[in-house]
Amino acid sequence: MEKLIINGGNRLNGRVRIGGAKNAALPILAATILAEGEYRISGLPMLTDICTMGELLAQLNISTSCSALSRFCGRDGISTTTQELDSSDLLLVNNDNGSIIAPFEIVNKMRASILVLGAILAKRKQAKVALPGGCAIGERPVDLHISALEAMGATISVNHGYIEASCDRLKGAEFTFRVVTVTGTENILMAATLAEGVTVLNNAAKEPEVVDLANFLVAMGAKIKGIGTSRLEIEGVERLHSANYTVMPDRIEAGTFLCAVAGTGGRLEIENIPVDSMEAVLLKLQTAGLKITIVDDRHVIAESDGKMRNIDIETAPYPSFPTDMQAQFMAIMTKADGDSIIDETIFENRFMHAAELKRMGANITLKGNRAKVRGVKELSGAEVTASDLRASAGLVIAALMASNTSEVHKLQHLDRGYEAFEQKLKAVGADIVRVKVAKNNE
Ligand code: UD1
Protein backbone atom coordinates (compact mmCIF):
# COMPACT_ATOMS: atom_id res chain seq x y z
CA MET A 1 0.00 0.00 0.00
CA GLU A 2 1.23 3.48 -0.79
CA LYS A 3 0.41 7.08 -0.01
CA LEU A 4 1.40 10.47 -1.33
CA ILE A 5 3.07 13.03 0.92
CA ILE A 6 2.56 16.53 -0.39
CA ASN A 7 3.97 19.77 0.94
CA GLY A 8 1.60 22.38 -0.42
CA GLY A 9 2.25 25.95 -1.45
CA ASN A 10 4.54 25.52 -4.46
CA ARG A 11 3.56 27.16 -7.73
CA LEU A 12 3.61 24.91 -10.78
CA ASN A 13 5.86 25.98 -13.64
CA GLY A 14 7.01 24.09 -16.71
CA ARG A 15 5.76 21.63 -19.31
CA VAL A 16 3.44 18.66 -19.00
CA ARG A 17 2.67 16.13 -21.71
CA ILE A 18 -0.77 14.56 -21.59
CA GLY A 19 -1.09 10.82 -22.20
CA GLY A 20 -3.63 8.78 -24.16
CA ALA A 21 -7.24 8.79 -22.97
CA LYS A 22 -8.09 5.89 -20.69
CA ASN A 23 -11.77 6.08 -21.57
CA ALA A 24 -11.01 5.88 -25.29
CA ALA A 25 -8.31 3.22 -24.93
CA LEU A 26 -10.54 0.79 -23.02
CA PRO A 27 -13.34 0.47 -25.62
CA ILE A 28 -10.79 0.49 -28.44
CA LEU A 29 -8.97 -2.46 -26.86
CA ALA A 30 -12.33 -4.21 -26.35
CA ALA A 31 -13.17 -3.67 -30.04
CA THR A 32 -10.24 -5.90 -31.06
CA ILE A 33 -12.50 -8.80 -30.06
CA LEU A 34 -14.56 -8.07 -33.19
CA ALA A 35 -12.04 -9.26 -35.79
CA GLU A 36 -9.15 -11.70 -36.03
CA GLY A 37 -5.75 -10.34 -36.93
CA GLU A 38 -2.96 -8.18 -35.63
CA TYR A 39 -3.48 -4.68 -34.24
CA ARG A 40 -1.03 -1.99 -33.26
CA ILE A 41 -2.55 0.51 -30.84
CA SER A 42 -0.40 3.56 -30.10
CA GLY A 43 -0.55 6.26 -27.47
CA LEU A 44 -1.83 4.03 -24.69
CA PRO A 45 -1.49 5.42 -21.17
CA MET A 46 0.40 3.34 -18.58
CA LEU A 47 -2.46 2.74 -16.18
CA THR A 48 -3.66 -0.16 -14.09
CA ASP A 49 -7.01 -0.09 -15.94
CA ILE A 50 -5.15 -0.76 -19.20
CA CYS A 51 -3.37 -3.68 -17.52
CA THR A 52 -6.74 -4.99 -16.38
CA MET A 53 -8.12 -4.81 -19.91
CA GLY A 54 -4.96 -6.63 -21.12
CA GLU A 55 -5.64 -9.33 -18.55
CA LEU A 56 -9.25 -9.58 -19.69
CA LEU A 57 -8.28 -9.85 -23.36
CA ALA A 58 -5.76 -12.55 -22.44
CA GLN A 59 -8.68 -14.51 -20.91
CA LEU A 60 -10.47 -14.16 -24.24
CA ASN A 61 -7.45 -15.57 -26.09
CA ILE A 62 -6.27 -12.26 -27.46
CA SER A 63 -2.57 -11.93 -26.82
CA THR A 64 -1.13 -8.54 -25.98
CA SER A 65 2.52 -7.53 -26.17
CA CYS A 66 4.18 -4.32 -25.14
CA SER A 67 7.45 -4.16 -23.27
CA ALA A 68 6.70 -0.83 -21.59
CA LEU A 69 3.23 -1.88 -20.43
CA SER A 70 4.54 -5.23 -19.38
CA ARG A 71 7.10 -3.56 -17.13
CA PHE A 72 4.34 -1.34 -15.81
CA CYS A 73 1.75 -4.06 -15.29
CA GLY A 74 4.15 -6.67 -14.02
CA ARG A 75 1.70 -9.51 -14.48
CA ASP A 76 0.22 -11.92 -16.98
CA GLY A 77 -2.09 -9.81 -19.12
CA ILE A 78 0.68 -8.16 -21.11
CA SER A 79 3.71 -10.08 -22.31
CA THR A 80 6.97 -8.67 -23.55
CA THR A 81 7.74 -8.76 -27.22
CA THR A 82 10.82 -8.95 -29.33
CA GLN A 83 9.14 -7.02 -32.12
CA GLU A 84 10.08 -3.43 -32.76
CA LEU A 85 7.44 -1.39 -31.02
CA ASP A 86 7.46 2.13 -29.70
CA SER A 87 7.43 1.94 -25.94
CA SER A 88 3.74 2.73 -25.68
CA ASP A 89 2.56 0.70 -28.68
CA LEU A 90 0.53 -2.35 -27.90
CA LEU A 91 0.44 -5.22 -30.33
CA LEU A 92 -2.65 -7.40 -30.07
CA VAL A 93 -3.24 -10.66 -31.84
CA ASN A 94 -6.77 -12.05 -32.00
CA ASN A 95 -6.86 -15.70 -33.09
CA ASP A 96 -10.56 -15.96 -32.32
CA ASN A 97 -10.46 -19.29 -30.60
CA GLY A 98 -13.71 -18.68 -28.95
CA SER A 99 -13.50 -17.97 -25.22
CA ILE A 100 -16.57 -16.01 -24.09
CA ILE A 101 -16.08 -15.48 -20.37
CA ALA A 102 -15.18 -12.24 -18.59
CA PRO A 103 -14.69 -13.52 -15.04
CA PHE A 104 -15.69 -11.85 -11.79
CA GLU A 105 -12.07 -11.48 -10.59
CA ILE A 106 -11.37 -9.09 -13.45
CA VAL A 107 -14.73 -7.30 -13.79
CA ASN A 108 -14.60 -6.69 -10.05
CA LYS A 109 -11.38 -4.69 -10.52
CA MET A 110 -12.74 -2.51 -13.31
CA ARG A 111 -16.40 -1.77 -14.11
CA ALA A 112 -15.47 -0.85 -17.68
CA SER A 113 -14.90 -4.59 -18.29
CA ILE A 114 -18.59 -4.59 -19.27
CA LEU A 115 -17.31 -3.10 -22.55
CA VAL A 116 -16.45 -6.58 -23.79
CA LEU A 117 -20.07 -7.80 -23.63
CA GLY A 118 -21.32 -6.42 -26.96
CA ALA A 119 -18.20 -7.40 -28.87
CA ILE A 120 -17.98 -10.97 -27.52
CA LEU A 121 -21.66 -11.56 -28.22
CA ALA A 122 -21.56 -10.10 -31.74
CA LYS A 123 -18.45 -12.05 -32.70
CA ARG A 124 -18.72 -15.27 -30.73
CA LYS A 125 -22.57 -15.48 -30.47
CA GLN A 126 -22.39 -16.15 -26.75
CA ALA A 127 -21.05 -14.16 -23.84
CA LYS A 128 -20.75 -14.65 -20.11
CA VAL A 129 -19.67 -11.47 -18.36
CA ALA A 130 -19.71 -10.89 -14.61
CA LEU A 131 -22.27 -8.26 -13.68
CA PRO A 132 -20.41 -5.15 -12.46
CA GLY A 133 -21.55 -4.11 -9.00
CA GLY A 134 -22.23 -0.60 -7.77
CA CYS A 135 -19.28 1.55 -6.78
CA ALA A 136 -18.34 4.50 -4.60
CA ILE A 137 -19.99 7.04 -6.88
CA GLY A 138 -23.34 5.31 -7.29
CA GLU A 139 -25.37 2.28 -8.19
CA ARG A 140 -24.33 2.33 -11.87
CA PRO A 141 -26.75 -0.15 -13.44
CA VAL A 142 -26.17 -1.68 -16.90
CA ASP A 143 -29.84 -2.25 -17.73
CA LEU A 144 -29.59 -0.23 -20.94
CA HIS A 145 -26.67 -2.30 -22.24
CA ILE A 146 -28.82 -5.39 -21.69
CA SER A 147 -32.10 -4.10 -23.10
CA ALA A 148 -30.44 -2.74 -26.24
CA LEU A 149 -28.83 -6.14 -26.92
CA GLU A 150 -32.21 -7.79 -26.29
CA ALA A 151 -33.78 -5.40 -28.80
CA MET A 152 -31.19 -6.75 -31.25
CA GLY A 153 -32.38 -10.30 -30.70
CA ALA A 154 -30.11 -11.53 -27.93
CA THR A 155 -31.43 -13.80 -25.21
CA ILE A 156 -30.05 -12.60 -21.90
CA SER A 157 -30.34 -13.78 -18.32
CA VAL A 158 -28.48 -13.01 -15.14
CA ASN A 159 -27.41 -16.12 -13.26
CA HIS A 160 -25.14 -16.32 -10.22
CA GLY A 161 -23.82 -12.82 -10.80
CA TYR A 162 -23.10 -13.34 -14.50
CA ILE A 163 -24.80 -11.81 -17.53
CA GLU A 164 -25.28 -14.75 -19.89
CA ALA A 165 -26.15 -13.78 -23.44
CA SER A 166 -26.62 -15.71 -26.66
CA CYS A 167 -27.85 -15.04 -30.18
CA ASP A 168 -27.64 -16.40 -33.72
CA ARG A 169 -26.57 -13.26 -35.47
CA LEU A 170 -27.60 -9.97 -33.82
CA LYS A 171 -30.22 -8.09 -35.82
CA GLY A 172 -30.28 -4.38 -36.51
CA ALA A 173 -32.86 -2.50 -34.42
CA GLU A 174 -33.82 1.01 -33.40
CA PHE A 175 -33.08 1.72 -29.75
CA THR A 176 -33.45 4.88 -27.69
CA PHE A 177 -31.30 5.18 -24.57
CA ARG A 178 -33.42 6.37 -21.61
CA VAL A 179 -30.41 8.27 -20.30
CA VAL A 180 -27.16 9.07 -22.06
CA THR A 181 -24.71 6.29 -21.27
CA VAL A 182 -21.12 6.34 -22.48
CA THR A 183 -20.12 2.70 -22.11
CA GLY A 184 -23.70 1.69 -23.01
CA THR A 185 -23.44 3.51 -26.33
CA GLU A 186 -19.96 2.03 -26.93
CA ASN A 187 -21.08 -1.52 -26.16
CA ILE A 188 -24.04 -1.40 -28.54
CA LEU A 189 -22.06 0.45 -31.19
CA MET A 190 -19.53 -2.39 -31.21
CA ALA A 191 -22.24 -5.05 -31.27
CA ALA A 192 -24.12 -3.33 -34.12
CA THR A 193 -21.09 -3.31 -36.44
CA LEU A 194 -21.51 -7.07 -36.99
CA ALA A 195 -25.33 -7.24 -36.80
CA GLU A 196 -27.53 -8.10 -39.73
CA GLY A 197 -29.10 -4.91 -41.08
CA VAL A 198 -29.18 -1.37 -39.77
CA THR A 199 -29.13 -0.32 -36.12
CA VAL A 200 -30.21 3.16 -35.09
CA LEU A 201 -29.19 4.43 -31.66
CA ASN A 202 -31.06 7.49 -30.40
CA ASN A 203 -29.92 9.62 -27.46
CA ALA A 204 -26.46 8.13 -27.95
CA ALA A 205 -23.49 9.54 -26.03
CA LYS A 206 -21.47 12.11 -28.01
CA GLU A 207 -18.40 12.03 -25.78
CA PRO A 208 -15.12 12.42 -27.70
CA GLU A 209 -14.10 8.95 -26.52
CA VAL A 210 -17.19 7.48 -28.22
CA VAL A 211 -16.12 9.30 -31.38
CA ASP A 212 -12.59 7.87 -31.05
CA LEU A 213 -14.01 4.35 -30.76
CA ALA A 214 -16.31 4.95 -33.75
CA ASN A 215 -13.35 6.14 -35.82
CA PHE A 216 -11.41 3.01 -34.86
CA LEU A 217 -14.36 0.83 -35.84
CA VAL A 218 -14.56 2.61 -39.20
CA ALA A 219 -10.83 1.88 -39.64
CA MET A 220 -11.77 -1.78 -39.03
CA GLY A 221 -14.33 -1.61 -41.84
CA ALA A 222 -17.49 -0.67 -39.91
CA LYS A 223 -20.18 1.47 -41.55
CA ILE A 224 -21.29 4.16 -39.12
CA LYS A 225 -23.16 7.38 -39.84
CA GLY A 226 -23.75 10.27 -37.43
CA ILE A 227 -20.44 9.95 -35.56
CA GLY A 228 -20.32 12.68 -32.89
CA THR A 229 -24.11 13.16 -32.90
CA SER A 230 -26.79 11.70 -30.64
CA ARG A 231 -28.17 9.55 -33.49
CA LEU A 232 -25.87 6.81 -34.66
CA GLU A 233 -26.77 4.69 -37.64
CA ILE A 234 -24.77 1.52 -38.06
CA GLU A 235 -25.05 -0.76 -41.06
CA GLY A 236 -23.84 -4.16 -39.99
CA VAL A 237 -21.19 -5.93 -42.06
CA GLU A 238 -20.34 -9.64 -42.37
CA ARG A 239 -16.86 -9.17 -41.01
CA LEU A 240 -14.43 -6.52 -39.86
CA HIS A 241 -10.65 -6.56 -40.17
CA SER A 242 -7.83 -5.58 -37.82
CA ALA A 243 -6.43 -2.04 -37.93
CA ASN A 244 -3.76 0.17 -36.38
CA TYR A 245 -4.79 3.24 -34.41
CA THR A 246 -3.54 6.03 -32.15
CA VAL A 247 -5.70 6.75 -29.12
CA MET A 248 -6.78 10.39 -28.55
CA PRO A 249 -5.19 12.35 -25.67
CA ASP A 250 -6.92 12.39 -22.29
CA ARG A 251 -9.12 15.46 -21.81
CA ILE A 252 -9.67 14.66 -18.13
CA GLU A 253 -5.95 14.39 -17.37
CA ALA A 254 -5.45 17.67 -19.24
CA GLY A 255 -8.28 19.33 -17.30
CA THR A 256 -6.79 18.06 -14.05
CA PHE A 257 -3.44 19.76 -14.76
CA LEU A 258 -5.28 22.97 -15.70
CA CYS A 259 -7.10 22.85 -12.36
CA ALA A 260 -3.83 22.17 -10.56
CA VAL A 261 -2.16 25.30 -11.95
CA ALA A 262 -5.35 27.33 -11.44
CA GLY A 263 -5.29 26.36 -7.77
CA THR A 264 -1.58 26.74 -7.03
CA GLY A 265 -0.69 29.59 -9.37
CA GLY A 266 2.14 29.42 -11.89
CA ARG A 267 2.52 28.77 -15.59
CA LEU A 268 2.09 25.41 -17.32
CA GLU A 269 2.61 24.58 -20.94
CA ILE A 270 0.36 21.65 -21.65
CA GLU A 271 1.23 19.54 -24.66
CA ASN A 272 -0.87 16.90 -26.38
CA ILE A 273 -4.06 18.41 -24.94
CA PRO A 274 -7.24 17.73 -26.98
CA VAL A 275 -8.40 21.37 -27.08
CA ASP A 276 -11.42 20.76 -29.31
CA SER A 277 -13.03 18.39 -26.84
CA MET A 278 -12.56 20.64 -23.79
CA GLU A 279 -14.64 23.71 -24.49
CA ALA A 280 -16.87 23.55 -21.38
CA VAL A 281 -13.91 23.02 -19.05
CA LEU A 282 -11.73 25.71 -20.66
CA LEU A 283 -14.59 28.22 -20.51
CA LYS A 284 -15.27 27.61 -16.82
CA LEU A 285 -11.59 27.87 -15.95
CA GLN A 286 -11.27 31.12 -17.88
CA THR A 287 -14.33 32.51 -16.10
CA ALA A 288 -12.71 31.52 -12.80
CA GLY A 289 -9.63 33.56 -13.73
CA LEU A 290 -7.19 31.12 -15.36
CA LYS A 291 -5.45 32.74 -18.31
CA ILE A 292 -5.45 30.22 -21.16
CA THR A 293 -3.52 30.79 -24.39
CA ILE A 294 -4.35 28.28 -27.10
CA VAL A 295 -1.16 27.83 -29.11
CA ASP A 296 -2.70 25.20 -31.38
CA ASP A 297 -5.24 22.40 -31.14
CA ARG A 298 -2.83 20.25 -29.09
CA HIS A 299 -0.94 22.90 -27.12
CA VAL A 300 -2.08 25.33 -24.42
CA ILE A 301 -0.35 27.71 -22.00
CA ALA A 302 -2.15 28.26 -18.70
CA GLU A 303 -1.20 31.02 -16.24
CA SER A 304 -2.62 31.83 -12.85
CA ASP A 305 -1.82 33.92 -9.80
CA GLY A 306 -3.57 31.25 -7.72
CA LYS A 307 -6.55 33.49 -6.94
CA MET A 308 -9.73 32.05 -8.41
CA ARG A 309 -13.15 33.63 -8.71
CA ASN A 310 -16.19 31.57 -7.70
CA ILE A 311 -18.06 29.78 -10.49
CA ASP A 312 -21.06 27.48 -10.66
CA ILE A 313 -20.94 24.19 -12.52
CA GLU A 314 -23.49 21.60 -13.46
CA THR A 315 -22.29 18.25 -14.74
CA ALA A 316 -24.09 16.80 -17.76
CA PRO A 317 -23.28 14.65 -20.80
CA TYR A 318 -20.90 16.02 -23.45
CA PRO A 319 -20.57 18.74 -24.65
CA SER A 320 -21.60 20.04 -21.21
CA PHE A 321 -19.35 20.01 -18.18
CA PRO A 322 -17.97 16.48 -17.48
CA THR A 323 -18.70 14.75 -14.19
CA ASP A 324 -15.11 13.45 -14.32
CA MET A 325 -13.88 17.04 -13.72
CA GLN A 326 -16.24 17.83 -10.84
CA ALA A 327 -13.97 16.84 -7.92
CA GLN A 328 -11.01 18.80 -9.33
CA PHE A 329 -13.20 21.90 -9.71
CA MET A 330 -14.52 21.54 -6.21
CA ALA A 331 -10.92 21.48 -4.98
CA ILE A 332 -10.04 24.80 -6.62
CA MET A 333 -13.32 26.41 -5.57
CA THR A 334 -12.48 25.78 -1.90
CA LYS A 335 -10.18 28.84 -2.01
CA ALA A 336 -12.12 30.90 -4.54
CA ASP A 337 -13.38 34.36 -3.91
CA GLY A 338 -17.03 33.71 -2.95
CA ASP A 339 -19.64 30.92 -3.13
CA SER A 340 -19.76 28.30 -5.87
CA ILE A 341 -22.64 25.94 -6.55
CA ILE A 342 -21.85 22.50 -7.96
CA ASP A 343 -24.72 20.38 -9.27
CA GLU A 344 -23.87 16.74 -10.03
CA THR A 345 -26.53 15.39 -12.40
CA ILE A 346 -24.84 12.19 -13.62
CA PHE A 347 -24.04 10.14 -10.53
CA GLU A 348 -26.04 10.09 -7.31
CA ASN A 349 -23.15 9.78 -4.88
CA ARG A 350 -20.23 11.64 -6.32
CA PHE A 351 -19.38 14.03 -3.48
CA MET A 352 -17.29 11.67 -1.33
CA HIS A 353 -14.32 14.02 -1.68
CA ALA A 354 -16.28 16.85 0.01
CA ALA A 355 -15.88 15.34 3.47
CA GLU A 356 -12.14 14.92 2.91
CA LEU A 357 -11.78 18.50 1.63
CA LYS A 358 -13.58 19.67 4.78
CA ARG A 359 -10.89 17.93 6.81
CA MET A 360 -8.48 20.34 5.14
CA GLY A 361 -10.58 23.34 6.21
CA ALA A 362 -12.89 23.69 3.19
CA ASN A 363 -16.35 25.13 3.76
CA ILE A 364 -18.72 22.84 1.83
CA THR A 365 -22.41 22.19 2.42
CA LEU A 366 -24.09 19.25 0.70
CA LYS A 367 -27.77 18.93 -0.06
CA GLY A 368 -28.69 16.01 -2.30
CA ASN A 369 -26.82 16.37 -5.56
CA ARG A 370 -25.88 20.00 -4.89
CA ALA A 371 -22.74 21.24 -3.14
CA LYS A 372 -22.23 24.80 -1.98
CA VAL A 373 -18.58 25.68 -1.67
CA ARG A 374 -17.71 28.89 0.20
CA GLY A 375 -14.16 29.95 -0.51
CA VAL A 376 -11.81 30.08 2.48
CA LYS A 377 -8.50 31.95 2.79
CA GLU A 378 -6.38 28.89 3.52
CA LEU A 379 -6.55 25.13 3.34
CA SER A 380 -4.49 23.31 5.93
CA GLY A 381 -2.67 20.08 5.19
CA ALA A 382 -4.33 16.92 6.51
CA GLU A 383 -4.44 13.17 6.02
CA VAL A 384 -7.14 12.34 3.52
CA THR A 385 -8.42 9.19 1.86
CA ALA A 386 -9.40 8.88 -1.78
CA SER A 387 -12.74 7.24 -2.49
CA ASP A 388 -12.61 7.03 -6.28
CA LEU A 389 -10.47 7.93 -9.25
CA ARG A 390 -11.36 11.60 -9.83
CA ALA A 391 -11.83 12.28 -6.10
CA SER A 392 -8.16 11.28 -5.70
CA ALA A 393 -7.11 13.93 -8.21
CA GLY A 394 -9.24 16.54 -6.43
CA LEU A 395 -7.56 15.72 -3.13
CA VAL A 396 -4.07 15.95 -4.64
CA ILE A 397 -4.92 19.37 -6.08
CA ALA A 398 -6.25 20.55 -2.71
CA ALA A 399 -3.09 19.28 -1.02
CA LEU A 400 -0.95 21.22 -3.51
CA MET A 401 -2.97 24.35 -2.62
CA ALA A 402 -2.83 23.79 1.15
CA SER A 403 -0.31 25.05 3.65
CA ASN A 404 1.86 22.43 5.36
CA THR A 405 1.87 18.72 4.69
CA SER A 406 -0.94 16.49 3.47
CA GLU A 407 -1.07 12.77 2.99
CA VAL A 408 -3.32 11.17 0.39
CA HIS A 409 -4.18 7.52 1.00
CA LYS A 410 -5.69 4.75 -1.19
CA LEU A 411 -3.68 5.47 -4.32
CA GLN A 412 -5.07 2.44 -6.14
CA HIS A 413 -7.86 4.73 -7.36
CA LEU A 414 -5.43 7.34 -8.70
CA ASP A 415 -3.32 4.71 -10.45
CA ARG A 416 -6.33 3.49 -12.41
CA GLY A 417 -6.50 6.74 -14.34
CA TYR A 418 -3.46 9.01 -13.97
CA GLU A 419 -0.23 8.07 -15.68
CA ALA A 420 2.86 8.92 -13.62
CA PHE A 421 0.86 11.63 -11.87
CA GLU A 422 3.29 12.53 -9.13
CA GLN A 423 6.30 12.39 -11.47
CA LYS A 424 4.59 14.81 -13.82
CA LEU A 425 3.67 17.13 -10.94
CA LYS A 426 7.15 16.91 -9.44
CA ALA A 427 8.71 17.85 -12.78
CA VAL A 428 6.77 21.15 -12.70
CA GLY A 429 7.69 22.04 -9.13
CA ALA A 430 5.32 20.19 -6.81
CA ASP A 431 6.74 18.85 -3.57
CA ILE A 432 5.21 15.40 -3.75
CA VAL A 433 6.51 11.94 -2.95
CA ARG A 434 5.03 8.45 -2.95
CA VAL A 435 5.93 6.22 -0.03
CA LYS A 436 5.02 2.71 1.03
CA VAL A 437 2.66 2.36 3.98
CA ALA A 438 2.79 -0.49 6.45
CA LYS A 439 -0.42 -2.49 5.99
CA ASN A 440 -1.93 -1.70 9.40
CA ASN A 441 -1.42 2.03 8.77
CA GLU A 442 -3.38 1.94 5.47
C1 UD1 B 1 -18.32 6.57 -18.34
C2 UD1 B 1 -16.90 6.88 -18.02
C3 UD1 B 1 -16.82 7.59 -16.67
C4 UD1 B 1 -17.70 8.82 -16.68
C5 UD1 B 1 -19.11 8.46 -17.13
C6 UD1 B 1 -20.00 9.67 -17.31
C7 UD1 B 1 -15.67 5.10 -19.10
C8 UD1 B 1 -14.88 3.85 -18.95
N1 UD1 B 1 -16.15 5.62 -17.98
O1 UD1 B 1 -18.84 5.70 -17.34
O2 UD1 B 1 -15.46 7.97 -16.46
O3 UD1 B 1 -17.77 9.34 -15.36
O4 UD1 B 1 -19.07 7.77 -18.39
O5 UD1 B 1 -19.45 10.55 -18.23
O6 UD1 B 1 -15.82 5.62 -20.18
N2 UD1 B 1 -27.07 4.36 -16.50
C9 UD1 B 1 -28.23 3.64 -16.36
N3 UD1 B 1 -28.33 2.44 -17.02
C10 UD1 B 1 -27.36 1.96 -17.82
C11 UD1 B 1 -26.17 2.70 -17.96
C12 UD1 B 1 -26.06 3.90 -17.29
O7 UD1 B 1 -29.14 4.05 -15.65
O8 UD1 B 1 -27.52 0.87 -18.38
C13 UD1 B 1 -26.90 5.66 -15.79
C14 UD1 B 1 -25.76 5.64 -14.76
O9 UD1 B 1 -26.18 5.11 -13.54
C15 UD1 B 1 -25.42 7.10 -14.68
C16 UD1 B 1 -25.66 7.60 -16.12
O10 UD1 B 1 -26.48 6.62 -16.73
O11 UD1 B 1 -26.29 7.77 -13.80
C17 UD1 B 1 -24.41 7.77 -16.93
O12 UD1 B 1 -23.60 6.63 -16.80
P1 UD1 B 1 -22.66 6.11 -17.97
O13 UD1 B 1 -22.50 7.15 -19.01
O14 UD1 B 1 -23.13 4.77 -18.39
O15 UD1 B 1 -21.28 5.94 -17.22
P2 UD1 B 1 -20.17 4.89 -17.62
O16 UD1 B 1 -20.29 4.58 -19.07
O17 UD1 B 1 -20.19 3.77 -16.64
Coordinates of N, CA, C and O and ligand atoms in Angstrom, one line a residue, residues 22-23 26 111-112 140-145 178-184 186 207 323-324 346-348 350, ligand 1:
K22 N -7.7 7.2 -21.2 CA -8.1 5.9 -20.7 C -9.5 5.5 -21.2 O -9.7 4.4 -21.7
N23 N -10.4 6.4 -21.2 CA -11.8 6.1 -21.6 C -12.0 5.9 -23.1 O -13.0 5.5 -23.5
L26 N -9.9 2.0 -23.5 CA -10.5 0.8 -23.0 C -11.5 0.2 -24.1 O -11.4 -0.9 -24.4
R111 N -15.0 -1.7 -13.6 CA -16.4 -1.8 -14.1 C -16.4 -1.7 -15.6 O -17.3 -2.3 -16.3
A112 N -15.5 -1.0 -16.2 CA -15.5 -0.9 -17.7 C -15.3 -2.2 -18.4 O -15.4 -2.2 -19.6
R140 N -24.9 2.6 -10.5 CA -24.3 2.3 -11.9 C -24.9 1.0 -12.5 O -24.1 0.1 -12.8
P141 N -26.2 1.0 -12.8 CA -26.7 -0.1 -13.4 C -26.3 -0.3 -14.9 O -25.8 0.7 -15.5
V142 N -26.5 -1.5 -15.5 CA -26.2 -1.7 -16.9 C -27.4 -2.2 -17.6 O -27.3 -2.9 -18.6
D143 N -28.6 -1.8 -17.1 CA -29.8 -2.2 -17.7 C -30.0 -1.8 -19.2 O -30.5 -2.6 -20.0
L144 N -29.4 -0.7 -19.6 CA -29.6 -0.2 -20.9 C -28.7 -1.0 -21.9 O -29.1 -1.3 -23.0
H145 N -27.5 -1.4 -21.4 CA -26.7 -2.3 -22.2 C -27.5 -3.6 -22.6 O -27.5 -4.1 -23.7
R178 N -32.6 5.6 -22.6 CA -33.4 6.4 -21.6 C -32.6 7.5 -21.0 O -33.1 8.6 -20.8
V179 N -31.3 7.2 -20.7 CA -30.4 8.3 -20.3 C -29.2 8.1 -21.2 O -28.9 7.0 -21.7
V180 N -28.4 9.2 -21.3 CA -27.2 9.1 -22.1 C -26.2 8.2 -21.3 O -25.8 8.5 -20.1
T181 N -25.7 7.1 -21.9 CA -24.7 6.3 -21.3 C -23.5 6.1 -22.2 O -23.7 5.7 -23.4
V182 N -22.3 6.4 -21.7 CA -21.1 6.3 -22.5 C -20.8 4.9 -22.8 O -20.7 4.5 -24.0
T183 N -20.5 4.1 -21.8 CA -20.1 2.7 -22.1 C -21.3 1.9 -22.7 O -21.1 1.0 -23.5
G184 N -22.5 2.3 -22.4 CA -23.7 1.7 -23.0 C -23.7 1.9 -24.5 O -23.8 1.0 -25.3
E186 N -21.1 2.7 -26.3 CA -20.0 2.0 -26.9 C -20.2 0.5 -27.1 O -19.9 0.0 -28.2
E207 N -19.7 11.8 -26.4 CA -18.4 12.0 -25.8 C -17.3 11.8 -26.8 O -17.4 10.9 -27.6
T323 N -18.7 15.2 -15.6 CA -18.7 14.8 -14.2 C -17.3 14.4 -13.7 O -16.9 14.5 -12.6
D324 N -16.5 13.9 -14.7 CA -15.1 13.5 -14.3 C -14.2 14.6 -14.0 O -13.0 14.4 -13.6
I346 N -25.1 13.5 -13.0 CA -24.8 12.2 -13.6 C -24.9 11.0 -12.6 O -25.5 10.0 -12.8
F347 N -24.1 11.2 -11.5 CA -24.0 10.1 -10.5 C -24.6 10.6 -9.2 O -24.4 11.8 -8.8
E348 N -25.3 9.7 -8.5 CA -26.0 10.1 -7.3 C -25.2 10.3 -6.1 O -25.6 10.8 -5.1
R350 N -21.6 11.3 -5.9 CA -20.2 11.6 -6.3 C -19.7 12.8 -5.6 O -18.9 13.7 -6.1
Ligands
UD1_1 C1 -18.3 6.6 -18.3 C2 -16.9 6.9 -18.0 C3 -16.8 7.6 -16.7 C4 -17.7 8.8 -16.7 C5 -19.1 8.5 -17.1 C6 -20.0 9.7 -17.3 C7 -15.7 5.1 -19.1 C8 -14.9 3.9 -18.9 N1 -16.2 5.6 -18.0 O1 -18.8 5.7 -17.3 O2 -15.5 8.0 -16.5 O3 -17.8 9.3 -15.4 O4 -19.1 7.8 -18.4 O5 -19.4 10.5 -18.2 O6 -15.8 5.6 -20.2 N2 -27.1 4.4 -16.5 C9 -28.2 3.6 -16.4 N3 -28.3 2.4 -17.0 C10 -27.4 2.0 -17.8 C11 -26.2 2.7 -18.0 C12 -26.1 3.9 -17.3 O7 -29.1 4.1 -15.7 O8 -27.5 0.9 -18.4 C13 -26.9 5.7 -15.8 C14 -25.8 5.6 -14.8 O9 -26.2 5.1 -13.5 C15 -25.4 7.1 -14.7 C16 -25.7 7.6 -16.1 O10 -26.5 6.6 -16.7 O11 -26.3 7.8 -13.8 C17 -24.4 7.8 -16.9 O12 -23.6 6.6 -16.8 P1 -22.7 6.1 -18.0 O13 -22.5 7.2 -19.0 O14 -23.1 4.8 -18.4 O15 -21.3 5.9 -17.2 P2 -20.2 4.9 -17.6 O16 -20.3 4.6 -19.1 O17 -20.2 3.8 -16.6

